Amino acid sequence: MGEQWIAGGPAVGDIDGSIVGLDGVRTGPGAKVRSVTAGGAALAIVGDCPVSEEVLAGALDAVRAGRWEALTHWSGSYWVIADNGRERVVCGDLAGLRPVYYTPDGTWATDLRRLGKALVPDLGLAAARIVAGSDHWPGRSPYEGIGLVPGGFALLLAAGQGPRLIDVTAITPVEDLSAGAAQFGAALTRAVQYRVTAASAPVGADLSGGLDSSAAVVLAAQVGQVHAVTYTDGYTSAEDASFAAQVAAHTGVTHSIARGSDEMLPFSFAVGQPTGVEPAMGAVLYEMDRAYLAPVAGLPLHLTGHGGDVVLDATSSVWVRLLQDGQRRAAHRQVVAYARMRNMAPGPFWASLKETAVLGRVGALERAALELEQNRRPPAQGVSGWSWCRLGAAASWLTADGRAQVAALLRQAACDSSQPGQADESDQWGALRFTGATARAWAPYAEALEINPVHPYLDNTVVRAAFAVPAAARRGHYTFKPILAAGLPDLPSWLLGRRSKGSFTPQRVMAYRHRRARLGDLLAVSPLVTCGLVDHAAAAAALGDLGQGRTPIGAADMHQMLTVSWWLAGTHSPAGASC
């Protein structure tokens, strides 16, 4: 997204450009701005949105009436700034790909560096997100004293009042899959194809071989020229590569395949690699990305399948929701069928889900906080389903001070009444915001690689169409990601019939072995260690076990720990962080 920043409020920095009708709002070079103003109302769309001028002008009625959610239903990916003389609203998208940061005095910006405030990393929050997951604090940025407008919310500003958050999710539910499939298919098709058509030139596209990127490539190839790129090495799934080649042959797109080596394994953290203002989990794949994206550098846009897993599927949280709604028999029937298809014993799985339903969100967070305070871990479960809050292996790496800080943050999260109390809704929104955050944090890497990524699965129209369908109906019991087959029935049957999904876990595990010494050095200087939140010996021992292939437990937590540590070391000295 380059220099497409917007800022406003009492402490805005240098003026690069202003929007007519919106006093005090400044835009950065490269920002794509469309605005209208009439009768005391003003509206601006910043970013990628194909709405017509007539529709944009007609939306001023919604601005005057304060129907803010009505301004977020167009195709594309964009920010909205609107003012009716009484109130001003600023919002990004449902996924948080288009962020809005703010301070208590009402200063706001889409780029943290434009707030005019010192950026002091919140180390306690960083540790908590590694240990307990990132979705419990959706309204917090990585920095002390700076808020983040969660995806699905907008920032409301009025004279004489502090900044407030308002819900703009506006999901209109449908009864079942058949009732919402056509709307979803149309939304995804438009999200892909209007961009390809507007480019009027060949576009790039990821083609991993999975359903998400493959569907995007098929749709794109129907209206334009596509150069698809695939990464493969000795650790990737041969089935993924086979499907990618089959999709490329079926669509007739140009197809480049990068064959990686051990030097391209994760966690290289190359000299000169950008860091950005937020930690990016994709930072560990920079060498891999540089290799496979090189053939499409400089193209007008690059399609990804990012977010497909969230909108196309659902987790076992759907059965917890059935239990919450008193539908015990239906939940049990589906759980038993699921377990038997995967040769699992249904009993322990069922017991885990029942306990999760009884605890609820608040109970789970309070229990996790107590476990940390008492320095005890829950009994190991051979089979476990979705959980409101599951402490990861990193909990055992915390010091006493680290446990106390994370426990306090979990108790704060338990008091946040704005979060959904239904398991499936909590899960899908948490996963969507995490996915959006992952994509936006990768923006500096895309810029360095000369890639302009677009993520059609994260468009508001696509998310709303998917989330309108009950999560239980999106859960594939006998088919994989059934909403894709129902919404786009013309996709090749051999593609829709795929039942498996590849993973980069083998590369990550091998990287722990290949780069163990260097990663150990990184842990030793991590501000999380030097500020006393993480015990170096415990984390180093876990890294050693992973590096020797003794256990895969904690591999994902270590990924986060190393990424955050590298980011902190590269952007802030330990003295610059608040210990």
mmCIF file of N, CA, C and O in Angstrom, residues 207 228-234 236 241 255-261 264 287-295 504:
data_model
loop_
_atom_site.group_PDB
_atom_site.id
_atom_site.type_symbol
_atom_site.label_atom_id
_atom_site.label_comp_id
_atom_site.label_asym_id
_atom_site.label_seq_id
_atom_site.Cartn_x
_atom_site.Cartn_y
_atom_site.Cartn_z
ATOM 1 N N LEU A 207 0.093 -19.214 -6.312
ATOM 2 C CA LEU A 207 -0.559 -20.471 -6.683
ATOM 3 C C LEU A 207 0.116 -21.589 -5.902
ATOM 4 O O LEU A 207 1.044 -22.236 -6.376
ATOM 5 N N ALA A 228 1.276 -16.739 -12.568
ATOM 6 C CA ALA A 228 1.194 -17.402 -11.263
ATOM 7 C C ALA A 228 2.570 -17.885 -10.828
ATOM 8 O O ALA A 228 3.400 -18.289 -11.652
ATOM 9 N N VAL A 229 2.799 -17.837 -9.515
ATOM 10 C CA VAL A 229 4.094 -18.262 -8.972
ATOM 11 C C VAL A 229 3.879 -19.265 -7.848
ATOM 12 O O VAL A 229 2.956 -19.152 -7.043
ATOM 13 N N THR A 230 4.769 -20.246 -7.802
ATOM 14 C CA THR A 230 4.683 -21.341 -6.836
ATOM 15 C C THR A 230 6.057 -21.571 -6.231
ATOM 16 O O THR A 230 7.064 -21.488 -6.927
ATOM 17 N N TYR A 231 6.086 -21.847 -4.939
ATOM 18 C CA TYR A 231 7.336 -22.200 -4.266
ATOM 19 C C TYR A 231 7.308 -23.670 -3.901
ATOM 20 O O TYR A 231 6.298 -24.194 -3.421
ATOM 21 N N THR A 232 8.418 -24.340 -4.117
ATOM 22 C CA THR A 232 8.523 -25.743 -3.716
ATOM 23 C C THR A 232 9.959 -26.036 -3.307
ATOM 24 O O THR A 232 10.906 -25.376 -3.766
ATOM 25 N N ASP A 233 10.131 -26.994 -2.425
ATOM 26 C CA ASP A 233 11.471 -27.448 -2.039
ATOM 27 C C ASP A 233 11.349 -28.888 -1.545
ATOM 28 O O ASP A 233 10.297 -29.525 -1.719
ATOM 29 N N GLY A 234 12.391 -29.377 -0.933
ATOM 30 C CA GLY A 234 12.387 -30.768 -0.510
ATOM 31 C C GLY A 234 11.461 -31.071 0.637
ATOM 32 O O GLY A 234 11.285 -32.247 0.996
ATOM 33 N N THR A 236 8.214 -29.347 0.948
ATOM 34 C CA THR A 236 6.821 -29.006 0.643
ATOM 35 C C THR A 236 6.067 -30.237 0.156
ATOM 36 O O THR A 236 6.645 -31.230 -0.268
ATOM 37 N N ALA A 241 2.235 -29.138 -5.122
ATOM 38 C CA ALA A 241 2.894 -28.800 -6.386
ATOM 39 C C ALA A 241 2.134 -29.390 -7.571
ATOM 40 O O ALA A 241 2.010 -28.752 -8.627
ATOM 41 N N HIS A 255 3.267 -19.732 -15.662
ATOM 42 C CA HIS A 255 3.508 -20.348 -14.349
ATOM 43 C C HIS A 255 5.003 -20.464 -14.105
ATOM 44 O O HIS A 255 5.719 -21.100 -14.876
ATOM 45 N N SER A 256 5.473 -19.822 -13.035
ATOM 46 C CA SER A 256 6.874 -19.918 -12.632
ATOM 47 C C SER A 256 6.965 -20.670 -11.314
ATOM 48 O O SER A 256 6.210 -20.395 -10.378
ATOM 49 N N ILE A 257 7.889 -21.621 -11.249
ATOM 50 C CA ILE A 257 8.076 -22.436 -10.044
ATOM 51 C C ILE A 257 9.475 -22.185 -9.503
ATOM 52 O O ILE A 257 10.465 -22.369 -10.214
ATOM 53 N N ALA A 258 9.560 -21.737 -8.254
ATOM 54 C CA ALA A 258 10.849 -21.542 -7.595
ATOM 55 C C ALA A 258 11.164 -22.790 -6.779
ATOM 56 O O ALA A 258 10.340 -23.236 -5.989
ATOM 57 N N ARG A 259 12.332 -23.325 -6.983
ATOM 58 C CA ARG A 259 12.746 -24.522 -6.236
ATOM 59 C C ARG A 259 13.783 -24.087 -5.195
ATOM 60 O O ARG A 259 14.900 -23.725 -5.517
ATOM 61 N N GLY A 260 13.363 -24.124 -3.947
ATOM 62 C CA GLY A 260 14.183 -23.584 -2.871
ATOM 63 C C GLY A 260 15.251 -24.528 -2.370
ATOM 64 O O GLY A 260 15.242 -25.734 -2.630
ATOM 65 N N SER A 261 16.200 -23.952 -1.631
ATOM 66 C CA SER A 261 17.290 -24.694 -1.009
ATOM 67 C C SER A 261 17.251 -24.451 0.495
ATOM 68 O O SER A 261 16.427 -23.673 0.999
ATOM 69 N N MET A 264 17.120 -20.985 1.941
ATOM 70 C CA MET A 264 15.857 -20.263 1.917
ATOM 71 C C MET A 264 14.907 -20.723 3.018
ATOM 72 O O MET A 264 13.754 -20.281 3.064
ATOM 73 N N GLU A 287 13.380 -14.863 2.626
ATOM 74 C CA GLU A 287 14.214 -15.424 1.556
ATOM 75 C C GLU A 287 13.383 -16.287 0.610
ATOM 76 O O GLU A 287 13.582 -16.274 -0.608
ATOM 77 N N MET A 288 12.457 -17.027 1.151
ATOM 78 C CA MET A 288 11.557 -17.831 0.337
ATOM 79 C C MET A 288 10.692 -16.930 -0.544
ATOM 80 O O MET A 288 10.531 -17.172 -1.754
ATOM 81 N N ASP A 289 10.149 -15.881 0.053
ATOM 82 C CA ASP A 289 9.319 -14.942 -0.701
ATOM 83 C C ASP A 289 10.120 -14.263 -1.801
ATOM 84 O O ASP A 289 9.640 -14.077 -2.924
ATOM 85 N N ARG A 290 11.347 -13.877 -1.480
ATOM 86 C CA ARG A 290 12.176 -13.185 -2.469
ATOM 87 C C ARG A 290 12.449 -14.087 -3.668
ATOM 88 O O ARG A 290 12.480 -13.625 -4.808
ATOM 89 N N ALA A 291 12.584 -15.373 -3.418
ATOM 90 C CA ALA A 291 12.875 -16.307 -4.508
ATOM 91 C C ALA A 291 11.672 -16.523 -5.417
ATOM 92 O O ALA A 291 11.775 -16.420 -6.651
ATOM 93 N N TYR A 292 10.517 -16.793 -4.837
ATOM 94 C CA TYR A 292 9.411 -17.178 -5.715
ATOM 95 C C TYR A 292 8.644 -15.992 -6.278
ATOM 96 O O TYR A 292 7.978 -16.102 -7.323
ATOM 97 N N LEU A 293 8.759 -14.815 -5.623
ATOM 98 C CA LEU A 293 8.037 -13.637 -6.112
ATOM 99 C C LEU A 293 8.837 -12.827 -7.140
ATOM 100 O O LEU A 293 8.275 -11.938 -7.790
ATOM 101 N N ALA A 294 10.106 -13.119 -7.312
ATOM 102 C CA ALA A 294 10.939 -12.347 -8.241
ATOM 103 C C ALA A 294 10.360 -12.262 -9.655
ATOM 104 O O ALA A 294 10.398 -11.188 -10.276
ATOM 105 N N PRO A 295 9.798 -13.341 -10.215
ATOM 106 C CA PRO A 295 9.291 -13.250 -11.598
ATOM 107 C C PRO A 295 8.111 -12.300 -11.772
ATOM 108 O O PRO A 295 7.810 -11.907 -12.905
ATOM 109 N N PHE A 504 3.626 -25.464 5.775
ATOM 110 C CA PHE A 504 5.040 -25.116 5.809
ATOM 111 C C PHE A 504 5.691 -25.552 7.126
ATOM 112 O O PHE A 504 6.831 -25.181 7.396
#
